[in-house]
mmCIF file of N, CA and C in Angstrom:
data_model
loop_
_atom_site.group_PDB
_atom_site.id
_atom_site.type_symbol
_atom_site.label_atom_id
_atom_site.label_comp_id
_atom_site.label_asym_id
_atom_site.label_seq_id
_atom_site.Cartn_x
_atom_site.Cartn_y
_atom_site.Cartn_z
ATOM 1 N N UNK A 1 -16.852 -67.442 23.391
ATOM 2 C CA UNK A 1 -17.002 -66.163 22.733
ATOM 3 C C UNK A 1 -16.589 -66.334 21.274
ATOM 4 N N UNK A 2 -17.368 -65.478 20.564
ATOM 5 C CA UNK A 2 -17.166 -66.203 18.823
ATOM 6 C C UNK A 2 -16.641 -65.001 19.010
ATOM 7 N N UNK A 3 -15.682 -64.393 17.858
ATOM 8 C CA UNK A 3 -14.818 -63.493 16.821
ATOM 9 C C UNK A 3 -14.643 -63.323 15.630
ATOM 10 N N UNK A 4 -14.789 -62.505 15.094
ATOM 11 C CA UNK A 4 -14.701 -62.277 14.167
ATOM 12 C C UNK A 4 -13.548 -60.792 13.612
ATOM 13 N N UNK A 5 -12.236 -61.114 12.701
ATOM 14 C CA UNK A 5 -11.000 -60.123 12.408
ATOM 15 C C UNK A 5 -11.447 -59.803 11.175
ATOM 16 N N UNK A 6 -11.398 -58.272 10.895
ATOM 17 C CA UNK A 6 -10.866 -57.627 9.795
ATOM 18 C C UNK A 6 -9.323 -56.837 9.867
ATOM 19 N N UNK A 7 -9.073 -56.361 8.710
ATOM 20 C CA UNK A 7 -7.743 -56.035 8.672
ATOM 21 C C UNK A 7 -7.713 -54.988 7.541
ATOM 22 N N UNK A 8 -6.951 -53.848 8.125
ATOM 23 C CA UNK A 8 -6.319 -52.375 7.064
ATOM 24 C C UNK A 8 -5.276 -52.318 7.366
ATOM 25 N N UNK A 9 -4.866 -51.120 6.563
ATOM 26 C CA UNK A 9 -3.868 -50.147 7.377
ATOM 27 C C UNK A 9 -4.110 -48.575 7.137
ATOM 28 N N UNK A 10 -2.969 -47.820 7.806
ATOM 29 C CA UNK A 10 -2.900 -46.506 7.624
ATOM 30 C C UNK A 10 -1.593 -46.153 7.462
ATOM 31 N N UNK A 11 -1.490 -45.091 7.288
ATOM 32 C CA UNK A 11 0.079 -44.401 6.871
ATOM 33 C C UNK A 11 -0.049 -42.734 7.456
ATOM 34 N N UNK A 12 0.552 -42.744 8.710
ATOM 35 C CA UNK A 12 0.200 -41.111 9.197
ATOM 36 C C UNK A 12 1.636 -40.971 9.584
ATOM 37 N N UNK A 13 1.752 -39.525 9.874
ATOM 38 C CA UNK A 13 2.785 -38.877 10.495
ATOM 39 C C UNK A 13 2.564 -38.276 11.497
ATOM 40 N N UNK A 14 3.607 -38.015 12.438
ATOM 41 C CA UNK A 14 2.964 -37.621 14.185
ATOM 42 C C UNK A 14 4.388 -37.369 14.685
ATOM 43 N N UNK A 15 4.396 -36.701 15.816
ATOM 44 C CA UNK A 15 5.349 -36.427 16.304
ATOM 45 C C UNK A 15 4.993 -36.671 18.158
ATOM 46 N N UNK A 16 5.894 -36.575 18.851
ATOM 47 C CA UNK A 16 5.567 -36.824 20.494
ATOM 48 C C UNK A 16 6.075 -35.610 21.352
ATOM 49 N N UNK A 17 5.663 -35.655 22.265
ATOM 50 C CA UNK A 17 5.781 -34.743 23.431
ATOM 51 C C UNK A 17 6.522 -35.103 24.842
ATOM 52 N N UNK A 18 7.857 -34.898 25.094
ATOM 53 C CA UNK A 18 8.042 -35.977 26.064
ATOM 54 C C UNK A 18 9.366 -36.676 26.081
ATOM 55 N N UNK A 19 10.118 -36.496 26.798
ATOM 56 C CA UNK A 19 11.457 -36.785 26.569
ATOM 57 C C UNK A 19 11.561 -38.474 26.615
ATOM 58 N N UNK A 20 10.717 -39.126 27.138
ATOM 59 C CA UNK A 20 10.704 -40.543 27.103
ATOM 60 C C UNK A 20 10.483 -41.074 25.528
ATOM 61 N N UNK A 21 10.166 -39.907 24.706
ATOM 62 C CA UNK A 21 10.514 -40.633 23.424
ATOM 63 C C UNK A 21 10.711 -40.373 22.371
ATOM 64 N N UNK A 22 12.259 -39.993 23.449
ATOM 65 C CA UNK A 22 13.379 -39.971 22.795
ATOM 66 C C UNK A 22 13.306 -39.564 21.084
ATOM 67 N N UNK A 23 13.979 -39.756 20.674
ATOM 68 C CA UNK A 23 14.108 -39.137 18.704
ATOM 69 C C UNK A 23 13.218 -39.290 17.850
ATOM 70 N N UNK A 24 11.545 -40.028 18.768
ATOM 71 C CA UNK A 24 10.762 -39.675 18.011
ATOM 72 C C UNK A 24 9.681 -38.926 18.121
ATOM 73 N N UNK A 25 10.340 -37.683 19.274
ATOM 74 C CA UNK A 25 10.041 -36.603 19.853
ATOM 75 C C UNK A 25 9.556 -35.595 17.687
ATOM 76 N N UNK A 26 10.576 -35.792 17.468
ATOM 77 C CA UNK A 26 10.565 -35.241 16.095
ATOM 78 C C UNK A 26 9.425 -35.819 15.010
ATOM 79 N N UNK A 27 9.240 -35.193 14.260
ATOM 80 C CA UNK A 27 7.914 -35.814 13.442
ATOM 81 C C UNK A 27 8.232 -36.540 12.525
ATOM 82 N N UNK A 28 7.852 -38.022 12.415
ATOM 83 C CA UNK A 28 8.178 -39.241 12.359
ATOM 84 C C UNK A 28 6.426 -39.808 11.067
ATOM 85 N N UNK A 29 7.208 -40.278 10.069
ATOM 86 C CA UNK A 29 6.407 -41.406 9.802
ATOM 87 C C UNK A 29 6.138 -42.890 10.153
ATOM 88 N N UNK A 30 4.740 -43.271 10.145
ATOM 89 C CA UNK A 30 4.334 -45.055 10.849
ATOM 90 C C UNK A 30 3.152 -44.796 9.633
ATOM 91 N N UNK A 31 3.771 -46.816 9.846
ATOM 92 C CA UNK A 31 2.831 -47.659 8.754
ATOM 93 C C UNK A 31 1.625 -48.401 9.447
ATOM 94 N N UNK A 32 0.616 -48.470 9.728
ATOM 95 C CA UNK A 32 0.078 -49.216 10.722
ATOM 96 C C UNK A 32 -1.037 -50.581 10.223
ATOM 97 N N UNK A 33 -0.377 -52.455 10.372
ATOM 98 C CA UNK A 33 -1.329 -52.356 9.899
ATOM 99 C C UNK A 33 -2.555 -53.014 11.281
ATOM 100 N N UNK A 34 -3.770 -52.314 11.060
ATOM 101 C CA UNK A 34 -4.914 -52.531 11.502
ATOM 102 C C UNK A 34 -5.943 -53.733 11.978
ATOM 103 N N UNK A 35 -5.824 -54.698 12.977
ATOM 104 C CA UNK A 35 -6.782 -55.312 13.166
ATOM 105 C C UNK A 35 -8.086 -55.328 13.963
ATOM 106 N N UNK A 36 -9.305 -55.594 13.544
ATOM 107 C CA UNK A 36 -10.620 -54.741 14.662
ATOM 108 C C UNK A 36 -10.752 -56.392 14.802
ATOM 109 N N UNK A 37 -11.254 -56.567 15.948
ATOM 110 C CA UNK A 37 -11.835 -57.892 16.488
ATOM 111 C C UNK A 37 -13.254 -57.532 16.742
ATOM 112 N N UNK A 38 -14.098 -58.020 16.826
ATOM 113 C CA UNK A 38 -15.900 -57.910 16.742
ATOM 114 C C UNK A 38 -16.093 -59.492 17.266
ATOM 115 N N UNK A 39 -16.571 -59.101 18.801
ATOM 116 C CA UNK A 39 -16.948 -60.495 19.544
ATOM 117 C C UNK A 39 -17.899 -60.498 20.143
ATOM 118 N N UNK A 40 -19.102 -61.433 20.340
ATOM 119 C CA UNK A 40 -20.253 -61.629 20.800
ATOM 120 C C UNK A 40 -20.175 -63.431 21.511
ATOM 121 N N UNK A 41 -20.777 -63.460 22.527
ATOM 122 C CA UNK A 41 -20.913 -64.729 22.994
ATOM 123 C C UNK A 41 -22.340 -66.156 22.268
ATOM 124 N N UNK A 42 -23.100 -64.995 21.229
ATOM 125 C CA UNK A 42 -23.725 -66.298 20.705
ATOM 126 C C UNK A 42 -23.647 -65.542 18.632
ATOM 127 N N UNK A 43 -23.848 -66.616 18.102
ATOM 128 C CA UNK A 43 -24.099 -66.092 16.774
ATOM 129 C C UNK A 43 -25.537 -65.349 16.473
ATOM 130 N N UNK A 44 -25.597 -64.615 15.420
ATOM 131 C CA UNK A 44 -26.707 -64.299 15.391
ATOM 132 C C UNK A 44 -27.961 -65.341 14.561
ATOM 133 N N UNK A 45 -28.452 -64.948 13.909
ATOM 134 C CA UNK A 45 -29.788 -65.819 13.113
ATOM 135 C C UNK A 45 -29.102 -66.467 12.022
ATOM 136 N N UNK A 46 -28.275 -65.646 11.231
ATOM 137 C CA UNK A 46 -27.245 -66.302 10.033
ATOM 138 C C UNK A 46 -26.054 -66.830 10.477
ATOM 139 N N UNK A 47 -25.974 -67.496 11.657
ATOM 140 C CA UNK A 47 -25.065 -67.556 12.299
ATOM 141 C C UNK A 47 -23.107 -67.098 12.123
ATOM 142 N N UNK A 48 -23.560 -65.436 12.236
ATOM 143 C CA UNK A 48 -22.110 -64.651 11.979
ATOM 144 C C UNK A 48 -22.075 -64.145 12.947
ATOM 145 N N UNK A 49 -20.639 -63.664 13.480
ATOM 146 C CA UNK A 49 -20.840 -62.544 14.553
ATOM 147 C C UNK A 49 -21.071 -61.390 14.089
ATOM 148 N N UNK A 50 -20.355 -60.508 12.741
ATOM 149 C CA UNK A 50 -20.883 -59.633 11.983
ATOM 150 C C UNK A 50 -20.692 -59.969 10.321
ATOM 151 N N UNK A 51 -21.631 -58.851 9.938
ATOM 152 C CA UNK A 51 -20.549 -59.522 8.487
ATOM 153 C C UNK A 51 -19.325 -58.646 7.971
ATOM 154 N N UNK A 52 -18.517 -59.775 7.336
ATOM 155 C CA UNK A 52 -17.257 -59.743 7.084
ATOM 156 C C UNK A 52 -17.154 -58.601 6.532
ATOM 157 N N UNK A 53 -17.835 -58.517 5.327
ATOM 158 C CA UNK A 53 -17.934 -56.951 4.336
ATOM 159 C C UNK A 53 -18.275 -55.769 5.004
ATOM 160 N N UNK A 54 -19.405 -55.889 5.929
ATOM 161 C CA UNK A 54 -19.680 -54.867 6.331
ATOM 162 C C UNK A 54 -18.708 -54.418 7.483
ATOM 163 N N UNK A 55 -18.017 -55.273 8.277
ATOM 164 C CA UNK A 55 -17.203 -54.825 9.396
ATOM 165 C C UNK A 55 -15.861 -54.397 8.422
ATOM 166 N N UNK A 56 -15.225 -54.954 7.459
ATOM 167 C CA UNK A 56 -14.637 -54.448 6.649
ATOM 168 C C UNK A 56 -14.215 -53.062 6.130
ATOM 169 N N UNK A 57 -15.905 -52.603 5.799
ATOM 170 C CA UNK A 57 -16.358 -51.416 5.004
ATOM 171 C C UNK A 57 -15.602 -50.032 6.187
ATOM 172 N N UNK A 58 -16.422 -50.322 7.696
ATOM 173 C CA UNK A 58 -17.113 -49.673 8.842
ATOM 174 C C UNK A 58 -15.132 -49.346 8.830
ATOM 175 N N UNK A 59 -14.099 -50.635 9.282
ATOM 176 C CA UNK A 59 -13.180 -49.587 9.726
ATOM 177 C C UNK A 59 -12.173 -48.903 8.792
ATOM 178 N N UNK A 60 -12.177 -49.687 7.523
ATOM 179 C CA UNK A 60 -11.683 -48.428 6.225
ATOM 180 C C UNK A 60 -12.272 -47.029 6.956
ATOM 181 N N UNK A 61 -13.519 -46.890 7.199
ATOM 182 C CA UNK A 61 -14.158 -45.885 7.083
ATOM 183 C C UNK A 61 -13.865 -45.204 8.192
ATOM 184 N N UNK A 62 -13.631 -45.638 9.648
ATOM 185 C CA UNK A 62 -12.770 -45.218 10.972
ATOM 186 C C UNK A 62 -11.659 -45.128 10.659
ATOM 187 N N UNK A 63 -10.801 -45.026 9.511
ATOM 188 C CA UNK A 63 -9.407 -44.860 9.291
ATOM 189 C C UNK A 63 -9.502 -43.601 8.430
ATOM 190 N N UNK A 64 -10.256 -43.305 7.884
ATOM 191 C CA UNK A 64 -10.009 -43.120 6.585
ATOM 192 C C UNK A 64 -9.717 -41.570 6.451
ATOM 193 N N UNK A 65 -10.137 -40.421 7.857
ATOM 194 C CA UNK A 65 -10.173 -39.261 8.070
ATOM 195 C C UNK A 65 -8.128 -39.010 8.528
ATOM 196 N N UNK A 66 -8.069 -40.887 9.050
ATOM 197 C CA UNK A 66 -6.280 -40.086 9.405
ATOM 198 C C UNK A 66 -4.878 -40.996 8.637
ATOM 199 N N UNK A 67 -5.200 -41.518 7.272
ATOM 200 C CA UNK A 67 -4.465 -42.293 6.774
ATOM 201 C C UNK A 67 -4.083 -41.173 5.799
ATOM 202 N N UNK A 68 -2.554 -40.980 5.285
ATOM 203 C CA UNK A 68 -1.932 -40.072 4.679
ATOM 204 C C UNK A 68 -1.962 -38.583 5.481
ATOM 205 N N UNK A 69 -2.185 -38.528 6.678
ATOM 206 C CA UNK A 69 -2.542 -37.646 7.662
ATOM 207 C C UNK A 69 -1.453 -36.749 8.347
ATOM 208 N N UNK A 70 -1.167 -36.113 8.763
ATOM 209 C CA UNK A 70 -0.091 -35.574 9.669
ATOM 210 C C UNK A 70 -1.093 -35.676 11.107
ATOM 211 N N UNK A 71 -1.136 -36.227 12.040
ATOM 212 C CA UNK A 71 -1.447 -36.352 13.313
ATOM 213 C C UNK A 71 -1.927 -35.078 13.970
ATOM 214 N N UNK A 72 -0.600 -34.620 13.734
ATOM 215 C CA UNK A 72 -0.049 -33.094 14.680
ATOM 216 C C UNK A 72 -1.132 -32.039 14.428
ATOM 217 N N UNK A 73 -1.410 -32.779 13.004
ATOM 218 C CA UNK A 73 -2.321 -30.884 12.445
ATOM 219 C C UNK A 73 -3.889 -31.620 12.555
ATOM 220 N N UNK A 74 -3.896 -32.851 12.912
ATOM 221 C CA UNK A 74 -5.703 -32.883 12.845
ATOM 222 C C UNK A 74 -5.851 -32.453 14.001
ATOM 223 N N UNK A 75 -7.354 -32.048 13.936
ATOM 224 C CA UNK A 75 -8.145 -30.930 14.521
ATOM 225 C C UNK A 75 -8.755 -32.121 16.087
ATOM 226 N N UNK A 76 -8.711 -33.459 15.949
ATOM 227 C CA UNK A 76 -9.125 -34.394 17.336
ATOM 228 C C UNK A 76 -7.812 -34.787 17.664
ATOM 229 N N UNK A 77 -6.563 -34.346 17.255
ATOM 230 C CA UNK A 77 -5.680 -34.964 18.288
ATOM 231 C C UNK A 77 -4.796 -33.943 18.833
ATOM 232 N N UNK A 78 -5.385 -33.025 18.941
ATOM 233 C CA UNK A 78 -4.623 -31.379 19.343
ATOM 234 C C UNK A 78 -4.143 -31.394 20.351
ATOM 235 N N UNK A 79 -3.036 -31.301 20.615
ATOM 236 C CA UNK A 79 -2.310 -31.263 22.120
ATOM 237 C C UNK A 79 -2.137 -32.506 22.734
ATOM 238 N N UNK A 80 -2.485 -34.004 22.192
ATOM 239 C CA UNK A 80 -2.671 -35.063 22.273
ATOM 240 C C UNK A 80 -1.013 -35.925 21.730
ATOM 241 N N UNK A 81 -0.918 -36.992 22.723
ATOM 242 C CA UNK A 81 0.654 -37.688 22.128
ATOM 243 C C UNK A 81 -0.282 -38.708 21.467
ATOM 244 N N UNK A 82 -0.407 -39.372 19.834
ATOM 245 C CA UNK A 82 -1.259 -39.708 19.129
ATOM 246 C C UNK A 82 -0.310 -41.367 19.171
ATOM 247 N N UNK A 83 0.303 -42.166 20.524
ATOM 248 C CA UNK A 83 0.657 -42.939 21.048
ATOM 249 C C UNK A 83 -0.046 -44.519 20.117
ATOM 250 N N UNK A 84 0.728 -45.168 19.894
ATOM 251 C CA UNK A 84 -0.289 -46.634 18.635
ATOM 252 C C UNK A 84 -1.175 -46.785 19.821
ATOM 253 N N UNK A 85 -1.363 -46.980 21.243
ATOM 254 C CA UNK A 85 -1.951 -47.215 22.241
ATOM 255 C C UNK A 85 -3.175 -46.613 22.231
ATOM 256 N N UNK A 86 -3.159 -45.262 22.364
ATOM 257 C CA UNK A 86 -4.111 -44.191 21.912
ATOM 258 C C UNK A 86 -4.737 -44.206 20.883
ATOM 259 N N UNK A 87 -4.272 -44.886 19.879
ATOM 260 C CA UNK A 87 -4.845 -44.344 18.635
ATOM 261 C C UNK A 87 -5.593 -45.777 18.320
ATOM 262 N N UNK A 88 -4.879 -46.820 19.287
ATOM 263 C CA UNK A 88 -6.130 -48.309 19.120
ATOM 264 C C UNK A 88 -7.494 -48.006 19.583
ATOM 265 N N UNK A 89 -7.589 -46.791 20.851
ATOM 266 C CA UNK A 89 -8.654 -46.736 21.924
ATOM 267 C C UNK A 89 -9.201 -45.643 20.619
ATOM 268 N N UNK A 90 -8.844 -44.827 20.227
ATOM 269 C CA UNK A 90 -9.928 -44.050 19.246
ATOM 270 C C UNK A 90 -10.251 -45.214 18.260
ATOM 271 N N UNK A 91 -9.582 -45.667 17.771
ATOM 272 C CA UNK A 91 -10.392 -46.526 16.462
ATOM 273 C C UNK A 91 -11.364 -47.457 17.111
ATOM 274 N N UNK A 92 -11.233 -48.335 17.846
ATOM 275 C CA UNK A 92 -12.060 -48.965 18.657
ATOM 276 C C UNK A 92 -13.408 -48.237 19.417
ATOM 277 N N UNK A 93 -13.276 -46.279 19.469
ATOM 278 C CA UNK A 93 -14.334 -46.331 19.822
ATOM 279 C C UNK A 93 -15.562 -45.353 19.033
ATOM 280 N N UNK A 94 -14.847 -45.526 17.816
ATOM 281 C CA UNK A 94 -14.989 -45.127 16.301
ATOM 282 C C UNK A 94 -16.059 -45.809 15.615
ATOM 283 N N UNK A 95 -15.684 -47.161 16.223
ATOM 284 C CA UNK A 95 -16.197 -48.878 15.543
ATOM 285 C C UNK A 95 -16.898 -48.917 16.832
ATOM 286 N N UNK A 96 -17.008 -48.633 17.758
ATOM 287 C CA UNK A 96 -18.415 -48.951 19.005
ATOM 288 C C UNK A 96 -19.578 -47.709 18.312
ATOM 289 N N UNK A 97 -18.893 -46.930 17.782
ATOM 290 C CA UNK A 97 -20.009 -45.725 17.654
ATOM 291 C C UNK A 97 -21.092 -46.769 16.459
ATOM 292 N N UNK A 98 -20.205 -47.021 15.480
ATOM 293 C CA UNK A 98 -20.747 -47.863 14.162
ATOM 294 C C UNK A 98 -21.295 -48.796 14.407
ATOM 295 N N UNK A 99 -21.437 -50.076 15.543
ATOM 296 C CA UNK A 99 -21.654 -50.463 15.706
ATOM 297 C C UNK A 99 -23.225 -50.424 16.690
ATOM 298 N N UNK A 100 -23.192 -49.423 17.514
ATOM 299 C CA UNK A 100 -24.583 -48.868 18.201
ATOM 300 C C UNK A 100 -25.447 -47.927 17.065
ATOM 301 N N UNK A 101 -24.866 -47.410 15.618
ATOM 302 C CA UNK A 101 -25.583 -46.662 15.247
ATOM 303 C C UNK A 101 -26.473 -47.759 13.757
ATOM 304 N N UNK A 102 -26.070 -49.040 14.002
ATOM 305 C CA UNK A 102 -26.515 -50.180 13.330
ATOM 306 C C UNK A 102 -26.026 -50.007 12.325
ATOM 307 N N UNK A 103 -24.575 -49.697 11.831
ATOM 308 C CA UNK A 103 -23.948 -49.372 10.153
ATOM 309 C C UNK A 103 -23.455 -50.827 10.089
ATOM 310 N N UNK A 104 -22.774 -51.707 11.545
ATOM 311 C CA UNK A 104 -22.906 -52.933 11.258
ATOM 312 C C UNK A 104 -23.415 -54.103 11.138
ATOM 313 N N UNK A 105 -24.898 -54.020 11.191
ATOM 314 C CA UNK A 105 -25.812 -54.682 10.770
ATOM 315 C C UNK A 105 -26.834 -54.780 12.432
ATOM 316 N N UNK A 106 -27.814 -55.614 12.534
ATOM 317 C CA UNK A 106 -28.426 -55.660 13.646
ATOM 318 C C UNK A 106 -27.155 -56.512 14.495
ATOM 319 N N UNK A 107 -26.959 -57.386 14.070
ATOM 320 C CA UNK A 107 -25.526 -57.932 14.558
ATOM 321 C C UNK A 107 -24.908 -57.049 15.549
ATOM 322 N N UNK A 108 -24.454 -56.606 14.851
ATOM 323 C CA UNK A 108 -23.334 -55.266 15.433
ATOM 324 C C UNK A 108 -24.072 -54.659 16.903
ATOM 325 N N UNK A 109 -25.179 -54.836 16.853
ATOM 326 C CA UNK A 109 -25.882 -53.850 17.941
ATOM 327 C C UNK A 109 -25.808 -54.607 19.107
ATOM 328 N N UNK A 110 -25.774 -56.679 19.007
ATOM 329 C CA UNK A 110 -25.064 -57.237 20.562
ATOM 330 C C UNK A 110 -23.743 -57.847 20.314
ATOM 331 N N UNK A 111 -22.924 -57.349 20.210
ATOM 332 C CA UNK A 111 -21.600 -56.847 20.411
ATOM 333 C C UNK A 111 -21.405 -56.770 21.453
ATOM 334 N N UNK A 112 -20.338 -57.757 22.045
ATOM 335 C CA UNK A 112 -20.027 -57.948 23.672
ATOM 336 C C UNK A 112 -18.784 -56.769 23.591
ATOM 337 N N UNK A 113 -17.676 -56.733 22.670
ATOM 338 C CA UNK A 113 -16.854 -56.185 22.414
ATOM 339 C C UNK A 113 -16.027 -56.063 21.312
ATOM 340 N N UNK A 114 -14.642 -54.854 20.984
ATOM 341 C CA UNK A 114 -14.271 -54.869 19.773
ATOM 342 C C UNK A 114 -12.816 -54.614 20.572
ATOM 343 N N UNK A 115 -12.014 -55.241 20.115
ATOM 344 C CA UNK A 115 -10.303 -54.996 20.389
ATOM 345 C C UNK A 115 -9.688 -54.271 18.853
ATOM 346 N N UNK A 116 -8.675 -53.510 18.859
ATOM 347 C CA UNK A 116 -8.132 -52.881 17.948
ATOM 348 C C UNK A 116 -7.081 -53.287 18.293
ATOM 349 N N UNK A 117 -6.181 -53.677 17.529
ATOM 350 C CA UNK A 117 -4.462 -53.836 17.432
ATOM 351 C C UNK A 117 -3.886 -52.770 16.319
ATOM 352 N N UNK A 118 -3.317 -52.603 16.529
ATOM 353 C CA UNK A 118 -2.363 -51.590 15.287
ATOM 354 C C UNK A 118 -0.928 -52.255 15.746
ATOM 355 N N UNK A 119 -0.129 -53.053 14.398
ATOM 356 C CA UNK A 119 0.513 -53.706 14.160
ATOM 357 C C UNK A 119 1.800 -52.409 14.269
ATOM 358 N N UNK A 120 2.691 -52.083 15.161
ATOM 359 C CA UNK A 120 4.114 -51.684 13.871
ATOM 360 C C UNK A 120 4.636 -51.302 13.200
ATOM 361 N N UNK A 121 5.344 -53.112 13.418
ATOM 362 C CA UNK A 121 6.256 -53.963 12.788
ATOM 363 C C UNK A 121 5.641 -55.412 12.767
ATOM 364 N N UNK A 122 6.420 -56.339 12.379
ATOM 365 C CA UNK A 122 6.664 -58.049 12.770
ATOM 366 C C UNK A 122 6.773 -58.006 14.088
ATOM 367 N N UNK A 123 7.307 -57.151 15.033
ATOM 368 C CA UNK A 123 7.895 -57.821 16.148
ATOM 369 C C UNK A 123 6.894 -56.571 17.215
ATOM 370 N N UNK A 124 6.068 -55.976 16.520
ATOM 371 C CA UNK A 124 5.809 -54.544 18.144
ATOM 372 C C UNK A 124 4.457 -54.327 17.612
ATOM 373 N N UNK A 125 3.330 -54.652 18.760
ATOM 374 C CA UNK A 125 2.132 -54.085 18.371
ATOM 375 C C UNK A 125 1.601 -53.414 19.290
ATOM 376 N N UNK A 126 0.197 -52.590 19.387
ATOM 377 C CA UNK A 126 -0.240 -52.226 20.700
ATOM 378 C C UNK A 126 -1.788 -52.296 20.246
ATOM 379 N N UNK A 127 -2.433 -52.382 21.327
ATOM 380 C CA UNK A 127 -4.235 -52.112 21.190
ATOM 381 C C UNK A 127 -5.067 -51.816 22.436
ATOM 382 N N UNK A 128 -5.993 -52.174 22.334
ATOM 383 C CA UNK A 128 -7.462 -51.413 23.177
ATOM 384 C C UNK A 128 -7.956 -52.503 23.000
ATOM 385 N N UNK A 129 -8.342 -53.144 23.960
ATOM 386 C CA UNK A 129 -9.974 -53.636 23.961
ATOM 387 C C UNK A 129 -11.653 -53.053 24.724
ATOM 388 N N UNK A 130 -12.450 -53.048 24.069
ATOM 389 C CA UNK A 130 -13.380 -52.555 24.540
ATOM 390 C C UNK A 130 -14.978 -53.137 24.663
ATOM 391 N N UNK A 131 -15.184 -53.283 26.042
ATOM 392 C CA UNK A 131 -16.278 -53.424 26.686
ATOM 393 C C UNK A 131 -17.698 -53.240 26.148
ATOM 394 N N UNK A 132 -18.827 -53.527 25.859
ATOM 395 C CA UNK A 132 -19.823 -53.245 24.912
ATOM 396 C C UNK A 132 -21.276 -53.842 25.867
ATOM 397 N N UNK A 133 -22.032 -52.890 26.200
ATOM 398 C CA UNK A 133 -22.886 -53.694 26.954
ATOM 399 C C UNK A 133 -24.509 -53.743 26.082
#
């Protein structure tokens, strides 16, 4: 399976629901930074899995509605614990949408799958991987 990483970040604020967590039940700033994985089992004609720029462009652009954001008050995560876990599976299926609607090139359209990580720290990450048929 070939791969191909880009890399952002975001900067939102959010708060949780839920006594399991604990003091950051309260509304809390996170730095997040962002990796999308884009994997296919053969290359395409230019032999890339996508291109770099354009997969680049695509998840700036899946970030870009919740970076400097308050969580709590956007209008898709209403009543929602906006969990780094959770919020890998929306970006990841942010970047499947972009990817079936050909913004990442014909490439993009056999796409076995895309994993999202959202970094943290150095030491704590979480993500999604996702299935692409």
């Amino acid at each position: 399976m070939f791969a191909v990483t880009v890399r952002d970040h975001i900067m939102i604020a959010h708060s949780f629901t839920g006594a399991v967590f604990g003091p950051a039940q309260a509304l809390h700033g996170a730095t997040f930074v962002v990796d999308a994985t884009f994997r296919r089992p053969e290359l395409d004609a230019d032999n890339i899995v996508v291109d770099i720029g354009r997969a680049t462009e695509e998840l700036h652009t899946a970030l870009a509605d919740l970076t400097y954001r308050n969580l709590d008050e956007h209008p898709d995560f209403a009543g929602v614990n906006t969990t780094t876990e959770y919020l890998a599976k929306v970006i990841a299926e942010r970047l499947a949408a972009r990817a079936r609607d050909g913004s990442l090139g014909d490439g993009g359209r056999s796409l076995a799958g895309i994993t999202v990580t959202l970094h943290e720290s150095h030491v704590a990450s979480a993500g999604y991987e996702l299935t692409l048929s």
